[in-house]
Short mmCIF file of C-alpha atoms and ligand atoms in Angstrom, two decimals:
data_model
loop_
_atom_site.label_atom_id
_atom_site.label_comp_id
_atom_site.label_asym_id
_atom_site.label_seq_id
_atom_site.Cartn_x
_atom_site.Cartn_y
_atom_site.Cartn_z
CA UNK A 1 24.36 -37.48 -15.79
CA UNK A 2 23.05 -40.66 -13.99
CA UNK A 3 19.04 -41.49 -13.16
CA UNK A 4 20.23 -40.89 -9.35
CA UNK A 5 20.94 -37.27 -9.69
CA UNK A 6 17.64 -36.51 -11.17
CA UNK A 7 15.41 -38.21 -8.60
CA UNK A 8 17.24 -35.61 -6.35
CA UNK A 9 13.95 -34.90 -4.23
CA UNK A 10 15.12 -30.78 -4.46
CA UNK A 11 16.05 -29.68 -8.00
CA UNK A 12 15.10 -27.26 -9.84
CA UNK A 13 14.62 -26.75 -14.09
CA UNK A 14 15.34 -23.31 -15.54
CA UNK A 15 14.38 -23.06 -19.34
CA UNK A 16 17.98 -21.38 -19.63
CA UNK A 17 20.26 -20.54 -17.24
CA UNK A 18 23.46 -18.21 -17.22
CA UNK A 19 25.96 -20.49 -16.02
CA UNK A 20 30.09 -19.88 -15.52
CA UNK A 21 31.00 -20.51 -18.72
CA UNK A 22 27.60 -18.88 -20.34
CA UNK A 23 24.53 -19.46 -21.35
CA UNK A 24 22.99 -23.15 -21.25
CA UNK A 25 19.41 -24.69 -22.32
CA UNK A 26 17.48 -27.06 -20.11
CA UNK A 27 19.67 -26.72 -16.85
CA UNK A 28 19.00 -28.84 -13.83
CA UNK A 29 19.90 -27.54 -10.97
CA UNK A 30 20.50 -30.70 -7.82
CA UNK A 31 19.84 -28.81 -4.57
CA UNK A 32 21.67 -29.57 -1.02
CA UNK A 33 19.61 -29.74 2.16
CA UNK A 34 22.11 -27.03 3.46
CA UNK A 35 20.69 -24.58 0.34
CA UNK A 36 24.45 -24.96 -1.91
CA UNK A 37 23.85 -25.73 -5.80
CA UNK A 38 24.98 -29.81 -5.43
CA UNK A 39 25.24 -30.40 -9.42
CA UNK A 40 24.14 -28.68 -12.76
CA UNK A 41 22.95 -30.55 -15.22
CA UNK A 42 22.76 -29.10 -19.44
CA UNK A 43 20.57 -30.26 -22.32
CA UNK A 44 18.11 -32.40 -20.45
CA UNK A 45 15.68 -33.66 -21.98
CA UNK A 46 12.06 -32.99 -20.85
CA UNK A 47 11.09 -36.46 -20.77
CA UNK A 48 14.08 -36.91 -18.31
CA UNK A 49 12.58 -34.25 -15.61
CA UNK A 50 11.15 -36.53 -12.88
CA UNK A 51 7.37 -35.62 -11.64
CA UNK A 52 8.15 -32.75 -8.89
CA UNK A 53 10.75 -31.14 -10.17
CA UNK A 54 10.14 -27.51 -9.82
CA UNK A 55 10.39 -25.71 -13.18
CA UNK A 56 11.40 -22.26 -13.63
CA UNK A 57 9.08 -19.93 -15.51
CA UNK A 58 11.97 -17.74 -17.30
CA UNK A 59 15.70 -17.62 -17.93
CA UNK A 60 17.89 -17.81 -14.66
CA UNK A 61 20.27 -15.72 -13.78
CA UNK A 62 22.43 -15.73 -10.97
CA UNK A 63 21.43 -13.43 -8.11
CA UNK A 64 23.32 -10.06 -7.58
CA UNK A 65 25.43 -9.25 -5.02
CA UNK A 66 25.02 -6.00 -3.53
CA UNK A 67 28.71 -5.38 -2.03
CA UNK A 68 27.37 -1.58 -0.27
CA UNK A 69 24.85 -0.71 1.97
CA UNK A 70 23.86 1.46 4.69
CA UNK A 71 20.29 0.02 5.62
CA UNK A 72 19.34 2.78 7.82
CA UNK A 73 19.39 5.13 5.08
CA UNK A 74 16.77 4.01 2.96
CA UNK A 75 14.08 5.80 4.77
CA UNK A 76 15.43 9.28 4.39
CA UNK A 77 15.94 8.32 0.62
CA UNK A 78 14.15 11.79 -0.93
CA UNK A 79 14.65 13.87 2.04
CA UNK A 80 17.24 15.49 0.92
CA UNK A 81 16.75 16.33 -2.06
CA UNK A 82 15.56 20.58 -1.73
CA UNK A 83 17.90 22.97 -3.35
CA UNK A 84 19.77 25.40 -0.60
CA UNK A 85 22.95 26.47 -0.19
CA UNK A 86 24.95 26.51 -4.16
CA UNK A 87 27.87 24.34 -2.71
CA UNK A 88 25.15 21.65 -1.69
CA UNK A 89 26.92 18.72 -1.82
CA UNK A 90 27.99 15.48 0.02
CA UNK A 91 29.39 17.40 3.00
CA UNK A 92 25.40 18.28 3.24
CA UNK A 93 23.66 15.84 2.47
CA UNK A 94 25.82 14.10 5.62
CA UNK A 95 24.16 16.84 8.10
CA UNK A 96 21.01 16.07 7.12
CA UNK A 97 21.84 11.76 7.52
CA UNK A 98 23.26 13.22 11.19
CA UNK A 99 19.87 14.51 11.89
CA UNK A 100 18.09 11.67 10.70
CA UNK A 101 20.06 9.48 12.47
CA UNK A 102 19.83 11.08 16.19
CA UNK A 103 16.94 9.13 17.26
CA UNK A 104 16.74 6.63 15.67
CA UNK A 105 16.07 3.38 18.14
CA UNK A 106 16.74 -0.66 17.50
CA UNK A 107 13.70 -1.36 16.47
CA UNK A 108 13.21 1.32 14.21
CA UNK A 109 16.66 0.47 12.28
CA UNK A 110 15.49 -3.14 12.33
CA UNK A 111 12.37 -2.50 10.51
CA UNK A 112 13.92 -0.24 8.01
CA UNK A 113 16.88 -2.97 7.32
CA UNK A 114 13.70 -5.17 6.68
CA UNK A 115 11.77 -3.52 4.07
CA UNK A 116 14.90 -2.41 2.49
CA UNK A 117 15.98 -6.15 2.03
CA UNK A 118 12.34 -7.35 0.80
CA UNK A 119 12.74 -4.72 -1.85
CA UNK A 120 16.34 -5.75 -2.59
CA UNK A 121 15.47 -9.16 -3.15
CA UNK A 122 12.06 -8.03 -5.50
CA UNK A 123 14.82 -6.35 -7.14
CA UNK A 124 17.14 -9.24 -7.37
CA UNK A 125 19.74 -8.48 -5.25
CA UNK A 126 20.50 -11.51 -2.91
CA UNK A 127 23.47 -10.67 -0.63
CA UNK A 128 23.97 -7.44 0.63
CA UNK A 129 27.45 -6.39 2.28
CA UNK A 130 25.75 -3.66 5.09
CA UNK A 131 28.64 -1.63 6.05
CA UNK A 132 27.07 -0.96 9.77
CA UNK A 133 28.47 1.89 11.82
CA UNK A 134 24.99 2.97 13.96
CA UNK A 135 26.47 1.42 16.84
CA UNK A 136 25.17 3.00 19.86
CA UNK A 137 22.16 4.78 21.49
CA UNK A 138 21.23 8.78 20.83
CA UNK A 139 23.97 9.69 23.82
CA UNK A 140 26.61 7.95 22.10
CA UNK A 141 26.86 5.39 25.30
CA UNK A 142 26.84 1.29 24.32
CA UNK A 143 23.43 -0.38 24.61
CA UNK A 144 23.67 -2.90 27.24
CA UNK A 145 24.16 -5.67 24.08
CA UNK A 146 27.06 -3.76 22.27
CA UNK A 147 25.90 -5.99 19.52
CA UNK A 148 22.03 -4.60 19.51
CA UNK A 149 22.00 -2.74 16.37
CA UNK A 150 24.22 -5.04 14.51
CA UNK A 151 21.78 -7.64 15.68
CA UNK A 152 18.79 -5.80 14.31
CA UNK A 153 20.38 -5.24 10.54
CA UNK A 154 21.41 -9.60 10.53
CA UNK A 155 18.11 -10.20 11.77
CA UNK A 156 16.36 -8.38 9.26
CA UNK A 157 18.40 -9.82 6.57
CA UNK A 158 17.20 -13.62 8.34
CA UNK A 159 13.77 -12.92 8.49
CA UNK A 160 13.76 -11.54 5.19
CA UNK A 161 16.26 -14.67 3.67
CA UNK A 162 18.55 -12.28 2.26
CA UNK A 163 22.60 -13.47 2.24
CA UNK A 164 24.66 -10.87 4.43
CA UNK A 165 27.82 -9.74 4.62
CA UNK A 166 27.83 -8.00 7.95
CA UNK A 167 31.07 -5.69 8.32
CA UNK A 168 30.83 -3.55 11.28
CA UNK A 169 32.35 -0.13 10.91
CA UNK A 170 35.52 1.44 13.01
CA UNK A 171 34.87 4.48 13.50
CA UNK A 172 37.17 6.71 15.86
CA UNK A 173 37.92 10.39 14.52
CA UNK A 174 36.01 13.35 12.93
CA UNK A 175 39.31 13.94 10.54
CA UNK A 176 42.86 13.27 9.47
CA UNK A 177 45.29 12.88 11.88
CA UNK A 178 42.67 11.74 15.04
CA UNK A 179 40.42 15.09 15.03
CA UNK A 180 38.34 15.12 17.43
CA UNK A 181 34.89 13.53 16.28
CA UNK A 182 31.73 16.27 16.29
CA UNK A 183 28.44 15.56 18.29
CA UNK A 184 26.54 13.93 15.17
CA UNK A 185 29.36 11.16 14.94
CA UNK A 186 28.81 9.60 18.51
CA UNK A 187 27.01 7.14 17.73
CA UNK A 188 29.15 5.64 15.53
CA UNK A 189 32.39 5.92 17.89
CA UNK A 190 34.40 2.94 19.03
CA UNK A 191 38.00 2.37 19.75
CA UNK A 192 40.03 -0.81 18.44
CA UNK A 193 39.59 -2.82 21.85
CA UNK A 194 35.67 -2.38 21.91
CA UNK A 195 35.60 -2.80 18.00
CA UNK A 196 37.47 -5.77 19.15
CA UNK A 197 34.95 -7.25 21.26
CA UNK A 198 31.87 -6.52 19.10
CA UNK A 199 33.85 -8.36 16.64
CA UNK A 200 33.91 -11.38 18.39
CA UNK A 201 30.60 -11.29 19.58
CA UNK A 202 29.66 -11.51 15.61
CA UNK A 203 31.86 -14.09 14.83
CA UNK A 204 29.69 -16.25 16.89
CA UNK A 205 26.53 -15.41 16.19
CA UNK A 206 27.42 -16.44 12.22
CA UNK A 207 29.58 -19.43 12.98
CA UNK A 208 27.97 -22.36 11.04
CA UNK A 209 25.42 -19.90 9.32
CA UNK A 210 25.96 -20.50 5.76
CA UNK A 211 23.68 -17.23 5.12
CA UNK A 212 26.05 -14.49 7.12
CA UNK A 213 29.66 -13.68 6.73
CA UNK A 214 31.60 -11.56 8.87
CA UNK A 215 34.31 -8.44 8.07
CA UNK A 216 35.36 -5.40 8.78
CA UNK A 217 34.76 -1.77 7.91
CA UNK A 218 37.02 0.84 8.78
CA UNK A 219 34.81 3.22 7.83
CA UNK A 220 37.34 5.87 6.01
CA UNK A 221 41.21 7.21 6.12
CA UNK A 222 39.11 10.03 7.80
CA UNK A 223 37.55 8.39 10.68
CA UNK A 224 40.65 5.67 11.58
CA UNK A 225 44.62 6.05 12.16
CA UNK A 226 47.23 4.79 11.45
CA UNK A 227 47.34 2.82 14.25
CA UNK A 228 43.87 2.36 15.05
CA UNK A 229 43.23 1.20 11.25
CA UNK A 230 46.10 -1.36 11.94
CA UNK A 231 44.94 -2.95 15.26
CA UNK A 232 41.38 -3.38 13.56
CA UNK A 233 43.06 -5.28 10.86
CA UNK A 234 44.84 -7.53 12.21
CA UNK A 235 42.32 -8.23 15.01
CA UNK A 236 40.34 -9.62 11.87
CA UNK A 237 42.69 -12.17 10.30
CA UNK A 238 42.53 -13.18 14.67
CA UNK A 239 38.84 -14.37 13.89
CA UNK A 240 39.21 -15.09 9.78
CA UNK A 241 42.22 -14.23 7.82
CA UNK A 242 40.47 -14.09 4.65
CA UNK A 243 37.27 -12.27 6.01
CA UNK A 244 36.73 -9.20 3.76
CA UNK A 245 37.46 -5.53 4.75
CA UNK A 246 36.05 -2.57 3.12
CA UNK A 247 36.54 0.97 3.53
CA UNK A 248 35.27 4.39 1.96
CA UNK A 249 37.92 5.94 -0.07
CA UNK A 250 38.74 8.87 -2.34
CA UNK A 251 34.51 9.96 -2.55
CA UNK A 252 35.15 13.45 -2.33
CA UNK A 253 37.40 15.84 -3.33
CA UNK A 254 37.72 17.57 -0.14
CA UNK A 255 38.50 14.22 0.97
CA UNK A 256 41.83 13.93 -1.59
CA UNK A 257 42.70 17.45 -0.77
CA UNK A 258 42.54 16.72 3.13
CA UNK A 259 44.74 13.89 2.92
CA UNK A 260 47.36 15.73 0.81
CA UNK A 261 47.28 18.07 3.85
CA UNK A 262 47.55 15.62 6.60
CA UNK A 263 50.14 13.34 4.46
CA UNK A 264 51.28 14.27 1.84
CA UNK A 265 49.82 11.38 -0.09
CA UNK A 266 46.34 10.99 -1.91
CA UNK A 267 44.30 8.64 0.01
CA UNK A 268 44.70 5.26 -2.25
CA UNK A 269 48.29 6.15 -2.61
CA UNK A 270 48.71 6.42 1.13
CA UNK A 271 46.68 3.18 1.46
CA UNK A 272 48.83 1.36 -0.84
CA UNK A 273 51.98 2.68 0.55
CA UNK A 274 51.26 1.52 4.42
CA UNK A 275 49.10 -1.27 4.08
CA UNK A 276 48.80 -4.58 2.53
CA UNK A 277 46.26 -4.29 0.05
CA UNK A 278 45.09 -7.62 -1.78
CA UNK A 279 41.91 -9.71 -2.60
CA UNK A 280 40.10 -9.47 0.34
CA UNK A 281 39.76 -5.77 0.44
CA UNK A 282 36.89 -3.60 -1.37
CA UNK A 283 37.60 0.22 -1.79
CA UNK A 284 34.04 1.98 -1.91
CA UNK A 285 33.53 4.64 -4.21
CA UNK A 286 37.66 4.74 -5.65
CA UNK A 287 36.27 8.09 -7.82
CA UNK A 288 38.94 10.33 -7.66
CA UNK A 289 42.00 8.63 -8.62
CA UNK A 290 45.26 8.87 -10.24
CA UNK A 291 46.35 6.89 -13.23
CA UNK A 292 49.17 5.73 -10.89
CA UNK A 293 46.12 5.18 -8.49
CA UNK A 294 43.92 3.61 -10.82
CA UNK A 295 46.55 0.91 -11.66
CA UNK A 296 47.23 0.19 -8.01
CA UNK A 297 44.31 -0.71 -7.49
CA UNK A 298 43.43 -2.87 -10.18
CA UNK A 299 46.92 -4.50 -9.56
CA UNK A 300 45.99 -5.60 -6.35
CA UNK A 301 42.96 -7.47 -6.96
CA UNK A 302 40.45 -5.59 -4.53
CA UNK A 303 37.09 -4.63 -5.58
CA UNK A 304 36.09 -1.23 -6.21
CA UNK A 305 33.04 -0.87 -4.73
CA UNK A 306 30.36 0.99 -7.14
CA UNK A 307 27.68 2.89 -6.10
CA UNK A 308 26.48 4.81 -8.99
CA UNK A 309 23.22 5.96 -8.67
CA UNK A 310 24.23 7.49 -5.01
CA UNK A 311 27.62 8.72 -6.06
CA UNK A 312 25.53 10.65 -9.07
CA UNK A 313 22.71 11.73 -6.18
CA UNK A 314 25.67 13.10 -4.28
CA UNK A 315 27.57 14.64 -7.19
CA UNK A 316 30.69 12.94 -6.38
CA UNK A 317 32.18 12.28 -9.58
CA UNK A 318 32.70 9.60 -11.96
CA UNK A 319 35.14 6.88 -11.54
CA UNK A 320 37.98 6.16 -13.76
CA UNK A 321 36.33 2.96 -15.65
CA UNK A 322 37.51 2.77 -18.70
CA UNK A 323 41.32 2.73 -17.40
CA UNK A 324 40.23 0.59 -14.83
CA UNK A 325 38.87 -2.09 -16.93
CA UNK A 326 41.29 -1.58 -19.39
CA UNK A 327 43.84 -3.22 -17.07
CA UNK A 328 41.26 -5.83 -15.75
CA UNK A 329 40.24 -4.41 -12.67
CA UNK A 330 37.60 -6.07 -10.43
CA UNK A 331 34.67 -3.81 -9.35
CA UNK A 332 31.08 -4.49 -8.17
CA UNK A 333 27.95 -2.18 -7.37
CA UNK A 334 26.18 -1.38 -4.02
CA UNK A 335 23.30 0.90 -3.72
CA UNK A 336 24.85 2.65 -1.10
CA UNK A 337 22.12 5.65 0.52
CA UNK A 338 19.33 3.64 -1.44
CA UNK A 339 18.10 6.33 -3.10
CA UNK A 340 17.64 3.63 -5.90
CA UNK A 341 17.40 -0.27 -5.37
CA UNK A 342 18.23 -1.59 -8.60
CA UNK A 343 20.68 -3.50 -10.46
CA UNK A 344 19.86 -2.32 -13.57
CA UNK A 345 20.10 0.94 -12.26
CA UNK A 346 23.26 0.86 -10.92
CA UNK A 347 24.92 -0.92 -13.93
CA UNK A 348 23.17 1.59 -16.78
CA UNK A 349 24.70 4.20 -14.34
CA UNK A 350 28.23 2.82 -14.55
CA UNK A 351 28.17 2.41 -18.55
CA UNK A 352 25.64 5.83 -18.67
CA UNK A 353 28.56 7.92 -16.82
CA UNK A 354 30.76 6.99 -19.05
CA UNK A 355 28.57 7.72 -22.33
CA UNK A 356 27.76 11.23 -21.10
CA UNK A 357 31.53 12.29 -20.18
CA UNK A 358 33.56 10.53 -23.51
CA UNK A 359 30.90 11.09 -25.79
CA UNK A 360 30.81 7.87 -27.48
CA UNK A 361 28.91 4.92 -26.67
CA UNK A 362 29.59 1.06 -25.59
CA UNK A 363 32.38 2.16 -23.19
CA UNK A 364 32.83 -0.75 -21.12
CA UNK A 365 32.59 -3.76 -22.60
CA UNK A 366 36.27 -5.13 -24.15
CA UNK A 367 37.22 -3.38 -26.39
CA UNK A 368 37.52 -4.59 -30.24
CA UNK A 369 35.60 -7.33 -29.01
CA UNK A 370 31.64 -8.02 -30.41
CA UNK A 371 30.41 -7.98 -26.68
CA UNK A 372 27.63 -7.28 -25.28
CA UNK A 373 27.58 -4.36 -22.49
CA UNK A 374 24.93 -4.94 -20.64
CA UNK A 375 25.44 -8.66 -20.40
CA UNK A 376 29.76 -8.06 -19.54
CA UNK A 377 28.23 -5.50 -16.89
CA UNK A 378 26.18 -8.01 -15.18
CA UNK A 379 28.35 -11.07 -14.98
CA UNK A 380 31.42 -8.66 -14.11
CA UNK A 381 29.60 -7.35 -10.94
CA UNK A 382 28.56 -11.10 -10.31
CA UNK A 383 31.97 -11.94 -9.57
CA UNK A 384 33.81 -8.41 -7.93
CA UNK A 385 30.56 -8.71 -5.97
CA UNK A 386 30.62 -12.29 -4.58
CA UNK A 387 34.79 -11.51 -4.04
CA UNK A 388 34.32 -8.69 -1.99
CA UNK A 389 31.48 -10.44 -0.11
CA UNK A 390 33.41 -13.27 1.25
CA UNK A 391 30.64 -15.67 0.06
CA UNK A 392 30.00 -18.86 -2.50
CA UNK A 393 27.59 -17.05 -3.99
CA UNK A 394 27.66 -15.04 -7.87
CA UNK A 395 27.95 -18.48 -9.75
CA UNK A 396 25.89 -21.26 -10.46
CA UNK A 397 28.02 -24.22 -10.39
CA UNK A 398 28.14 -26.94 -7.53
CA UNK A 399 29.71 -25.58 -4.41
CA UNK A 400 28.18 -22.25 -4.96
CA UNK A 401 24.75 -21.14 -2.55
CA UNK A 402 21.36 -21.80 -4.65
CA UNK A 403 20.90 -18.36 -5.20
CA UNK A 404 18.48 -18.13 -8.37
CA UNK A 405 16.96 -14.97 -10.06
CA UNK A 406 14.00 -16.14 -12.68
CA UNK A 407 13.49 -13.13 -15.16
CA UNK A 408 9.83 -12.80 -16.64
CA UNK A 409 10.42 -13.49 -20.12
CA UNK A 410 7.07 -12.34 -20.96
CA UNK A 411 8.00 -8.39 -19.74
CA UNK A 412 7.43 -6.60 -22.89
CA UNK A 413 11.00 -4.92 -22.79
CA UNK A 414 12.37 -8.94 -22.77
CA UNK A 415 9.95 -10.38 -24.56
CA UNK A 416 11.53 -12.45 -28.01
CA UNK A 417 15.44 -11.86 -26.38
CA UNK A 418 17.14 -14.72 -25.56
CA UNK A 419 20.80 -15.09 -23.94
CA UNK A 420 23.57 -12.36 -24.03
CA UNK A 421 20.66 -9.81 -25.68
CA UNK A 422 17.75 -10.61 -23.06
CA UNK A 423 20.75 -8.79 -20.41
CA UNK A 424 21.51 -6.29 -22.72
CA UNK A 425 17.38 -5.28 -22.49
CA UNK A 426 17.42 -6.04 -18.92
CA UNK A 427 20.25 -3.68 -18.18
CA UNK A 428 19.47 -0.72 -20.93
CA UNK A 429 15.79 -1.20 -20.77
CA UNK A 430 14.14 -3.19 -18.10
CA UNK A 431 12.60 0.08 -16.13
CA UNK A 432 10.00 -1.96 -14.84
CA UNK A 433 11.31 -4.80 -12.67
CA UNK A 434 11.89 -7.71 -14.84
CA UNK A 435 12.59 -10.16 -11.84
CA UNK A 436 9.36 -12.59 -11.77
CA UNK A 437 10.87 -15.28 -9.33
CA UNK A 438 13.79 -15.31 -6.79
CA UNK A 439 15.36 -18.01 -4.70
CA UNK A 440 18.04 -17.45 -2.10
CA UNK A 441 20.04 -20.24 -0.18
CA UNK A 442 17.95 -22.88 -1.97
CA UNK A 443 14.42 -20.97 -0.39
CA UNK A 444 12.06 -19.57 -2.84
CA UNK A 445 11.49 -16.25 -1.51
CA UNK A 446 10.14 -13.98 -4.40
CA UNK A 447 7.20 -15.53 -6.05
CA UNK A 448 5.22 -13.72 -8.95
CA UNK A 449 7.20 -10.82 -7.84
CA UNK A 450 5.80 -11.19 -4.27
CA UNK A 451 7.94 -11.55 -1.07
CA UNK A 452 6.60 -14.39 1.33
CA UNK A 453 6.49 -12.07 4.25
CA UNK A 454 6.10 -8.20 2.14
CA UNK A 455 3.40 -7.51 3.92
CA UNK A 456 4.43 -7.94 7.80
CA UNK A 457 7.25 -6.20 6.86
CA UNK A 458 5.42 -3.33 5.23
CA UNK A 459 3.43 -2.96 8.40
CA UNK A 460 6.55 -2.45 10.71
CA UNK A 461 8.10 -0.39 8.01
CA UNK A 462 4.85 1.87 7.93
CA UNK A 463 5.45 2.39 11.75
CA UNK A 464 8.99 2.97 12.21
CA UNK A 465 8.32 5.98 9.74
CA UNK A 466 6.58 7.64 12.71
CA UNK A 467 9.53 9.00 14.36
ZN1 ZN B 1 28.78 4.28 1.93
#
């Protein structure tokens, strides 16, 4: 450590800080002008802090990636939630979404994508992969900017200063085998050539954006081809061969048995078996999966994408987790329908799930090993999350975005923890948000728990609600 480094004019002290390699006391962060971590600095000494530097008022933690969202959905978060039919399930939960979504205009899905990410942030999430597929206007035509509703979710997530992952959804077919899609999908409906274009039109709006990544959804094996699921691919690696691509998989049973019928195959067998499935991919949702499955995936080094508390609100099922870790698979969470917007949340969930159906406890940390959960939770979705979001971001190290959560050490549920422990109350007890401060790119934009903007965006919230 040199006297240059610390008269950096933007750094930043945290009282202790969760680096890489773990926990470290008296961390200086150096920041870039272009909002990167430039150096970390351990162990220095207070007297050593030159007059300016910002100081942290709690442990730092890196921020969270959230790898799944649908931003739209967050406002009809409760509205389904009246008992009906016995069978209620996913399959209607989706009619009501189709209802929801019928007239729904720019502006409205802007404002939505806006509050949702101010909360995200107050949360401590700071990147969101939004897996996008409103595409169109209430006839199902293009708007005259084929682009307009992608542009409304990316510049939500600008105005608000949250990191995005924008992957824009292919969506083609109402059901294995190219059915025919129904009236409630048309929105949502392009082929590969027009996928194609809006594709490049995103490209360049995020070229030299160091806050916005670009990749691909094809939304499921029910809405794509063969074919159609192959063009979209390999139009990608055209713009960015290592640009991430995510896709809905293996959710419902229904789904599973479907797929039998159409091929034969389960749906992450037949994924596996006709496409080239590595790093950059993230499989949503994975729940209902084979052993033979379960290792294929893992294998390959995609993310499962985890969405507990809205696979739990849907009754999907629980994924295979304990097999899945066992063989070192990468997974990270996403809050999906945002019926919850939580970290802690989704990560209690993911351990929770498997408490409840194994009847034992501490299911997921390594086994044999004097770990601790909640803290092996957290810094495993760090890392599946920042892989399947294409970004520098889940690590505090030089190279990596300045993306800094400061916990409130004095909450009363952290208050006297320190290190691995402080995330094992955080995770299994912090019910009331924990997060005090949180900066994002090198931008503070949680203060006190405050957002700089919460209450602009509150306002156009409030009247996008008036459908
Ligand atoms: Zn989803």
């Amino acid at each position: 450590m040199t006297s240059a480094s610390l008269s950096n004019e933007t750094s930043v002290f945290a009282p202790s800080a969760l680096l890489p390699e773990g926990w470290a006391e008296d961390v200086l962060f150096d920041l870039s002008s272009e909002g990167d971590i430039d150096a970390v600095h351990r162990g220095v000494a207070s007297s050593a802090i030159p007059p300016g530097v910002q100081r942290c008022k709690g442990p730092v933690v890196p921020g969270m990636p959230n790898l799944h969202s649908h931003a739209f959905q967050r406002a009809m978060a409760g509205l389904a939630e009246r008992s009906g039919p016995s069978d209620d399930s996913f399959w209607t939960w989706r009619q009501v979404m189709y209802g929801f979504v019928g007239s729904l205009t720019p502006d409205q899905a802007g404002a939505i994508a806006g509050q949702l990410y101010v909360e995200m942030l107050k949360a401590g999430y700071t990147a969101v992969g939004e897996f996008h597929y409103l595409h169109h206007g209430p006839d199902g035509l293009p708007y005259d900017d084929l682009a307009e509703m992608s542009r409304q979710v990316m510049g939500a997530a600008k105005r608000t200063g949250l990191g995005i992952t924008h992957l824009p959804v292919l969506y083609g077919f109402g059901g294995f085998g190219g059915q025919t899609a129904g009236e409630g999908q048309r929105r949502f409906l392009n082929d590969p050539d027009r996928f194609l274009k809006l594709l490049e039109i995103l490209f360049a709006d995020a070229a030299g954006d160091p806050q916005a990544a670009i990749g691909i959804a094809p939304h499921s094996l029910r809405a794509v081809t063969p074919e159609t699921l192959q063009a979209a691919v390999e139009g990608l690696a055209g713009f960015n061969p290592q640009a991430p691509i995510h896709i809905h998989i293996s959710e419902q049973i229904k789904e599973v048995e479907d797929c039998l019928a159409w091929s034969g195959r389960r749906p992450v067998d037949w994924l596996y078996d006709n496409i080239d499935v590595d790093r950059r991919w993230c499989l949503i949702h994975a729940t209902h999966m084979t052993e033979e499955e379960t290792g294929r995936l893992a294998s390959s080094g995609a993310v499962a994408g985890i969405c507990p508390t809205t696979e739990a609100n849907l009754g999907d099922g629980l994924f295979p987790a304990r097999d899945f870790l066992a063989q070192n698979g990468t997974w990270g969470i996403g809050s999906d329908s945002h019926i919850s917007i939580s970290p802690v949340e989704e990560l209690r969930w993911f351990e929770y799930g498997q408490r409840l159906a194994h009847r034992r406890r501490n299911l997921l940390g390594s086994e044999g090993e004097d770990q601790s959960v909640g803290a092996g939770l957290y810094r495993s979705a760090l890392a599946g999350g920042a892989q399947a979001l294409g970004r520098k971001i889940g690590r505090l190290e030089g190279g990596c975005r300045a993306d800094l959560v400061v916990l409130d050490a004095e909450a009363p549920c952290l208050l006297g923890k320190n290190g691995d422990v402080l995330l094992d109350a955080m995770v299994f007890a912090g019910n009331v948000n924990p997060v005090r401060d949180v900066m994002v790119g090198g931008q503070w934009l949680v203060q006190e728990g405050r957002h700089r903007d919460e209450e602009a965006l509150l306002l156009a919230f409030r009247s996008a609600l008036e459908l």
